[in-house]
Amino acid sequence: MAAYIIRRLLLMIPTILGIMLVSFTIVQFAPGGPIERIIAQIQGTEVSATARVGGTAGSDFSGGGAAVSDVTAKYRGAQGLDPEFIASLEKQFGFDKPVYERFALMVWNYARFDFGESYFRDVQVIDLIIEKMPVSISLGLWTTLITYMISIPLGVMKAVRDGTNFDVWTSAVIIVGYAIPGFLFAVVLIVLFAGGSYFDVFPLRGLTSDNWEELSWFGQLRDYAWHLALPITAMVISGFATTTLLTKNSFLDEIKKQYVVTARAKGLSEKEVLYGHVFRNAMLIVIAGFPGAFVGVFFTGSLLIETIFSLDGLGLLSFESIINRDYPVVFGTLYIFGLLGLVITLISDLTYTWIDPRIDFETREV
């Protein structure tokens, strides 16, 4: 097992390098950039996705070989500005260096977890990520836990009562929950319970109240749950369908196997068969997928929810950074997400061996 883990860890190096290289290359072709944004602010205009002139790759990422007198020609709206000012911006953002040199420097810094400073927030990227982490962890962790707490018992009940009225109407509910996106549920919950057209029961923004520090530990816990109730409800409603059906189908597959017939022939009760024999085998794929499910919710499932409920988390940070061309934050969050995703995938695979020791990765190729 140790050799397998080492191989997987070593494989993460070229994988994360590939992710960063592809993303870095795409950015070179993306229109607009931080220099265009500053020029637009100076000129009093909005930054648009088509702010870059000519459609050539990486116009604001070009090397420093151009003469200072020509530097303003590379940026729309820069006419009339001091060329030396534009050149200083290129140097400030590092765009005066060749592309390969900037990528190599980024790889070297990221290997030491030095993500630099945000272009527009005047704060270290790592500090910014740490600041936003509690919101995303809260949404991802609680959504995944509650989803599993609902999906596993419901899936087991559906498998035991397969084909009954209970199975039919719960399947209808699951299909509706799966078909309607979470952000639409969020809007409905706001209209109903957050000061919309009906009740004003839950807060609309933030993770805690303004008087958080003044509350007792129980009051803080209640306030925390109070703020998370609606966003987590919206995410759980739209996210429990897959796990429920996976649990049901896994149970049905196990119930049909020979060892279940043998257990029943020995005189064991249906409860002893289900929870003493079937449950462990059926839950293998469901429980082992918990880390991956958490990563999915943590990384991709909360952007719109964070926006709707004004929760300042990593999803919203990444989106705003892309829009604002804040490249240190974009690449920093991408690196963290990619690295955590690879680690969690490894943990998910190792969970299989913890649940079922019969699985041996040593005899398999990576």
Coordinates of C-alpha atoms in Angstrom, one line a residue:
M1 CA 0.0 0.0 0.0
A2 CA 2.9 2.4 0.8
A3 CA 4.3 1.9 -2.7
Y4 CA 0.9 2.6 -4.3
I5 CA 0.5 5.8 -2.3
I6 CA 3.9 7.0 -3.3
R7 CA 3.2 6.3 -6.9
R8 CA 0.0 8.2 -6.7
L9 CA 1.6 11.2 -5.0
L10 CA 4.4 11.3 -7.6
L11 CA 1.7 11.2 -10.4
M12 CA 0.2 14.3 -8.9
I13 CA 3.2 16.4 -9.9
P14 CA 2.8 16.1 -13.7
T15 CA -1.0 16.2 -13.3
I16 CA -1.0 19.6 -11.5
L17 CA 1.6 20.9 -13.9
G18 CA -0.6 20.0 -16.8
I19 CA -3.6 21.7 -15.2
M20 CA -1.6 24.9 -14.7
L21 CA 0.0 24.8 -18.1
V22 CA -3.4 24.4 -19.9
S23 CA -5.0 27.2 -17.8
F24 CA -2.0 29.5 -18.3
T25 CA -2.1 28.9 -22.0
I26 CA -5.8 29.7 -22.2
V27 CA -5.3 32.9 -20.4
Q28 CA -2.8 34.1 -23.0
F29 CA -5.7 33.9 -25.6
A30 CA -8.3 35.4 -23.3
P31 CA -9.3 39.0 -24.2
G32 CA -8.9 41.8 -21.7
G33 CA -6.5 41.9 -18.7
P34 CA -5.5 43.8 -15.6
I35 CA -3.8 46.6 -17.6
E36 CA -7.0 47.1 -19.7
R37 CA -9.0 47.2 -16.5
I38 CA -6.8 50.0 -15.0
I39 CA -6.9 51.9 -18.3
A40 CA -10.7 51.6 -18.3
Q41 CA -10.8 52.9 -14.7
I42 CA -8.6 55.9 -15.6
Q43 CA -10.7 56.6 -18.7
G44 CA -14.0 56.2 -16.7
T45 CA -15.2 53.3 -18.9
E46 CA -16.3 49.8 -18.1
V47 CA -13.9 46.8 -18.7
S48 CA -15.3 44.5 -21.3
A49 CA -14.3 41.0 -22.3
T50 CA -13.3 42.3 -25.7
A51 CA -11.1 45.1 -24.4
R52 CA -8.0 43.7 -26.0
V53 CA -7.2 44.8 -29.5
G54 CA -6.5 42.7 -32.6
G55 CA -7.3 39.3 -31.2
T56 CA -3.6 38.4 -31.0
A57 CA -2.6 36.0 -28.2
G58 CA -1.5 37.6 -25.0
S59 CA -1.2 41.2 -26.1
D60 CA -0.8 42.4 -22.5
F61 CA 1.4 39.4 -21.8
S62 CA 4.0 40.2 -24.5
G63 CA 7.7 40.5 -23.8
G64 CA 9.6 43.7 -23.1
G65 CA 11.1 44.0 -26.5
A66 CA 8.7 46.7 -27.8
A67 CA 9.8 50.3 -27.6
V68 CA 8.3 52.4 -24.9
S69 CA 6.8 54.7 -27.5
D70 CA 4.8 51.8 -29.0
V71 CA 3.6 50.3 -25.7
T72 CA 0.3 52.2 -25.6
A73 CA -0.7 50.8 -29.1
K74 CA -1.2 47.4 -27.5
Y75 CA -4.1 48.5 -25.3
R76 CA -7.4 49.9 -26.3
G77 CA -8.1 53.2 -24.6
A78 CA -4.4 53.8 -23.8
Q79 CA -4.0 56.6 -26.4
G80 CA -3.1 59.8 -24.6
L81 CA -1.6 58.1 -21.6
D82 CA 2.0 58.3 -20.7
P83 CA 3.8 55.3 -22.4
E84 CA 6.2 55.1 -19.4
F85 CA 3.1 54.7 -17.1
I86 CA 1.9 51.8 -19.3
A87 CA 5.3 50.3 -19.3
S88 CA 5.5 50.6 -15.5
L89 CA 2.2 48.7 -15.3
E90 CA 3.6 45.9 -17.4
K91 CA 6.6 45.7 -15.2
Q92 CA 4.4 45.8 -12.0
F93 CA 2.3 42.9 -13.3
G94 CA 5.3 41.0 -14.6
F95 CA 4.1 41.2 -18.3
D96 CA 7.5 42.6 -19.3
K97 CA 9.0 39.1 -19.0
P98 CA 8.7 36.4 -21.7
V99 CA 5.7 33.9 -21.3
Y100 CA 7.9 30.9 -20.6
E101 CA 9.8 32.8 -17.9
R102 CA 6.6 33.9 -16.2
F103 CA 5.2 30.3 -16.2
A104 CA 8.5 28.9 -14.8
L105 CA 8.5 31.5 -12.1
M106 CA 4.8 30.7 -11.2
V107 CA 5.6 27.0 -11.0
W108 CA 8.5 27.6 -8.7
N109 CA 6.6 29.9 -6.4
Y110 CA 3.5 27.7 -6.3
A111 CA 5.7 24.7 -5.4
R112 CA 6.6 26.7 -2.2
F113 CA 2.9 27.8 -1.8
D114 CA 3.8 31.4 -2.6
F115 CA 0.9 32.7 -4.6
G116 CA 1.9 36.3 -4.5
E117 CA -0.5 39.2 -4.0
S118 CA -3.8 40.0 -5.5
Y119 CA -3.6 42.7 -8.3
F120 CA -6.6 44.7 -7.0
R121 CA -7.2 43.7 -3.3
D122 CA -3.8 44.6 -1.8
V123 CA -3.7 41.3 0.1
Q124 CA -1.8 38.0 -0.2
V125 CA -3.6 35.4 -2.2
I126 CA -3.1 32.7 0.5
D127 CA -4.6 35.0 3.1
L128 CA -7.5 35.7 0.8
I129 CA -8.1 32.0 0.3
I130 CA -7.9 31.3 4.1
E131 CA -10.4 34.2 4.7
K132 CA -13.0 32.8 2.3
M133 CA -12.5 29.1 3.3
P134 CA -14.9 28.9 6.2
V135 CA -17.9 29.8 4.1
S136 CA -17.1 27.1 1.4
I137 CA -16.2 24.5 4.0
S138 CA -19.4 25.2 5.9
L139 CA -21.6 24.8 2.7
G140 CA -19.7 21.8 1.4
L141 CA -19.3 19.8 4.6
W142 CA -22.9 20.3 6.0
T143 CA -24.5 19.8 2.6
T144 CA -22.6 16.6 2.1
L145 CA -23.3 15.3 5.6
I146 CA -27.0 16.1 5.5
T147 CA -27.4 14.7 2.0
Y148 CA -25.9 11.4 3.1
M149 CA -28.0 11.4 6.2
I150 CA -31.1 11.7 4.1
S151 CA -30.1 9.7 1.0
I152 CA -28.8 6.5 2.7
P153 CA -31.8 5.7 4.8
L154 CA -34.2 6.7 2.0
G155 CA -32.3 4.6 -0.5
V156 CA -32.4 1.6 1.8
M157 CA -36.1 2.0 2.3
K158 CA -36.7 2.3 -1.4
A159 CA -34.7 -0.9 -2.0
V160 CA -36.6 -2.8 0.7
R161 CA -40.0 -1.5 -0.7
D162 CA -39.0 -1.7 -4.3
G163 CA -42.1 -1.3 -6.6
T164 CA -44.5 -0.2 -3.8
N165 CA -46.4 3.1 -3.6
F166 CA -43.7 4.5 -1.3
D167 CA -41.0 3.8 -3.9
V168 CA -43.1 5.4 -6.7
W169 CA -43.9 8.7 -5.0
T170 CA -40.4 9.1 -3.5
S171 CA -39.0 8.6 -6.9
A172 CA -41.2 11.3 -8.2
V173 CA -39.9 13.7 -5.5
I174 CA -36.3 12.7 -6.3
I175 CA -36.8 13.4 -10.0
V176 CA -38.3 16.8 -9.3
G177 CA -35.4 17.6 -6.9
Y178 CA -32.9 16.5 -9.5
A179 CA -34.4 18.3 -12.4
I180 CA -34.8 21.7 -10.7
P181 CA -31.5 23.5 -10.2
G182 CA -30.4 24.5 -6.7
F183 CA -30.4 28.2 -7.3
L184 CA -34.1 28.1 -8.3
F185 CA -34.9 26.5 -5.0
A186 CA -32.8 29.2 -3.3
V187 CA -34.9 31.9 -4.9
V188 CA -38.1 30.2 -3.8
L189 CA -36.8 29.9 -0.3
I190 CA -35.9 33.5 -0.2
V191 CA -39.3 34.6 -1.4
L192 CA -41.0 32.3 1.2
F193 CA -38.8 32.7 4.2
A194 CA -36.3 35.5 3.9
G195 CA -38.3 38.7 3.7
G196 CA -39.7 38.1 0.2
S197 CA -43.5 38.1 -0.3
Y198 CA -44.4 36.0 2.7
F199 CA -42.3 35.4 5.9
D200 CA -39.2 37.0 7.2
V201 CA -37.7 34.2 9.3
F202 CA -34.2 33.7 8.1
P203 CA -31.4 36.2 7.3
L204 CA -30.6 36.9 3.7
R205 CA -26.8 37.5 3.8
G206 CA -23.7 36.5 5.6
L207 CA -22.5 33.6 7.7
T208 CA -23.0 35.2 11.1
S209 CA -24.7 38.2 12.6
D210 CA -23.1 41.5 13.4
N211 CA -23.2 40.8 17.1
W212 CA -21.6 37.4 16.8
E213 CA -18.8 38.2 19.2
E214 CA -21.3 39.2 21.9
L215 CA -23.2 35.9 21.8
S216 CA -22.7 32.9 24.1
W217 CA -21.2 29.7 22.5
F218 CA -24.7 28.3 22.2
G219 CA -26.0 31.6 20.7
Q220 CA -23.1 31.5 18.2
L221 CA -24.0 28.0 17.2
R222 CA -27.6 28.8 16.8
D223 CA -26.8 32.0 14.8
Y224 CA -24.4 30.0 12.6
A225 CA -27.1 27.4 11.9
W226 CA -29.7 30.1 11.4
H227 CA -27.7 31.7 8.6
L228 CA -26.9 28.4 6.9
A229 CA -30.4 27.0 7.0
L230 CA -31.7 28.3 3.6
P231 CA -28.5 27.9 1.5
I232 CA -27.9 24.4 2.7
T233 CA -31.6 23.4 2.2
A234 CA -31.4 24.7 -1.4
M235 CA -28.2 22.6 -2.0
V236 CA -29.5 19.5 -0.3
I237 CA -32.8 19.5 -2.2
S238 CA -31.1 19.5 -5.5
G239 CA -28.3 17.2 -4.5
F240 CA -29.6 14.1 -2.8
A241 CA -31.1 12.4 -5.8
T242 CA -27.9 10.8 -7.1
T243 CA -26.9 9.3 -3.7
T244 CA -30.4 8.0 -3.0
L245 CA -30.7 6.2 -6.3
L246 CA -27.1 4.9 -6.0
T247 CA -27.9 3.5 -2.5
K248 CA -31.1 1.9 -3.7
N249 CA -29.5 0.2 -6.7
S250 CA -26.5 -0.9 -4.7
F251 CA -28.8 -2.6 -2.2
L252 CA -30.9 -4.2 -4.9
D253 CA -27.7 -5.6 -6.5
E254 CA -26.5 -7.1 -3.2
I255 CA -29.9 -8.5 -2.2
K256 CA -29.9 -10.7 -5.4
K257 CA -26.6 -12.3 -4.5
Q258 CA -26.1 -15.8 -3.3
Y259 CA -24.8 -15.0 0.2
V260 CA -28.1 -13.3 1.0
V261 CA -30.0 -16.4 0.0
T262 CA -27.7 -18.4 2.2
A263 CA -28.2 -16.1 5.1
R264 CA -31.9 -16.3 4.8
A265 CA -31.7 -20.1 4.6
K266 CA -29.9 -20.1 7.9
G267 CA -32.9 -18.6 9.5
L268 CA -31.7 -15.0 10.0
S269 CA -34.3 -12.3 10.2
E270 CA -34.7 -9.8 7.4
K271 CA -33.2 -7.1 9.6
E272 CA -30.2 -9.2 10.4
V273 CA -29.7 -10.0 6.7
L274 CA -30.1 -6.4 5.6
Y275 CA -27.9 -4.7 8.3
G276 CA -25.6 -7.5 9.2
H277 CA -24.7 -8.7 5.7
V278 CA -26.0 -6.5 2.9
F279 CA -25.4 -3.0 4.4
R280 CA -21.6 -3.2 4.6
N281 CA -21.2 -4.5 1.0
A282 CA -23.9 -2.2 -0.4
M283 CA -22.4 0.9 1.3
L284 CA -18.9 0.3 -0.1
I285 CA -19.4 2.5 -3.2
V286 CA -21.6 5.0 -1.4
I287 CA -19.4 5.7 1.6
A288 CA -16.1 5.5 -0.4
G289 CA -17.5 8.2 -2.6
F290 CA -18.0 10.7 0.3
P291 CA -14.7 12.5 -0.2
G292 CA -15.4 13.0 -3.9
A293 CA -19.0 14.2 -3.2
F294 CA -17.6 16.7 -0.7
V295 CA -15.1 18.0 -3.2
G296 CA -17.9 18.4 -5.8
V297 CA -20.0 20.4 -3.5
F298 CA -17.1 22.4 -2.1
F299 CA -15.6 23.4 -5.5
T300 CA -18.5 23.6 -7.9
G301 CA -21.8 23.5 -6.2
S302 CA -21.9 26.7 -4.3
L303 CA -21.1 29.6 -6.7
L304 CA -24.7 30.6 -7.4
I305 CA -25.8 29.8 -3.8
E306 CA -23.0 32.1 -2.5
T307 CA -24.1 34.8 -4.8
I308 CA -27.8 34.6 -4.1
F309 CA -27.3 34.5 -0.3
S310 CA -24.4 37.0 -0.3
L311 CA -22.0 34.4 1.2
D312 CA -18.4 35.5 0.5
G313 CA -16.8 32.1 -0.2
L314 CA -14.2 30.6 -2.6
G315 CA -16.7 30.0 -5.4
L316 CA -17.7 33.7 -5.5
L317 CA -14.0 34.7 -5.1
S318 CA -12.9 32.6 -8.0
F319 CA -15.8 34.0 -10.2
E320 CA -15.1 37.6 -9.4
S321 CA -11.3 37.1 -9.9
I322 CA -11.9 35.7 -13.4
I323 CA -14.2 38.6 -14.3
N324 CA -11.7 41.1 -12.9
R325 CA -8.7 39.4 -14.5
D326 CA -7.1 39.1 -11.1
Y327 CA -4.7 36.4 -12.3
P328 CA -2.8 35.6 -9.0
V329 CA -6.1 34.8 -7.3
V330 CA -7.4 32.9 -10.4
F331 CA -4.3 30.7 -10.6
G332 CA -3.9 30.4 -6.8
T333 CA -7.4 29.1 -6.2
L334 CA -7.1 26.8 -9.3
Y335 CA -3.8 25.4 -7.9
I336 CA -5.4 24.8 -4.4
F337 CA -8.6 23.3 -5.9
G338 CA -6.6 21.0 -8.2
L339 CA -4.2 19.9 -5.5
L340 CA -7.0 19.2 -3.0
G341 CA -9.0 17.4 -5.7
L342 CA -6.1 15.1 -6.4
V343 CA -5.5 14.4 -2.7
I344 CA -9.2 13.8 -2.0
T345 CA -9.3 11.4 -4.9
L346 CA -6.5 9.4 -3.4
I347 CA -8.3 9.5 0.0
S348 CA -11.4 8.3 -1.7
D349 CA -9.6 5.3 -3.3
L350 CA -7.9 4.4 0.0
T351 CA -11.3 4.5 1.7
Y352 CA -12.3 1.5 -0.3
T353 CA -9.5 -0.5 1.4
W354 CA -10.6 0.7 4.8
I355 CA -14.2 -0.3 4.2
D356 CA -13.3 -3.6 2.5
P357 CA -9.8 -5.0 3.2
R358 CA -10.3 -7.5 0.3
I359 CA -9.5 -4.6 -2.1
D360 CA -5.7 -4.5 -2.8
F361 CA -4.3 -1.7 -4.9
E362 CA -0.8 -3.1 -4.7
T363 CA -1.6 -5.6 -7.4
R364 CA -3.0 -2.9 -9.7
E365 CA -1.2 -0.4 -11.9
V366 CA -1.8 3.3 -11.2

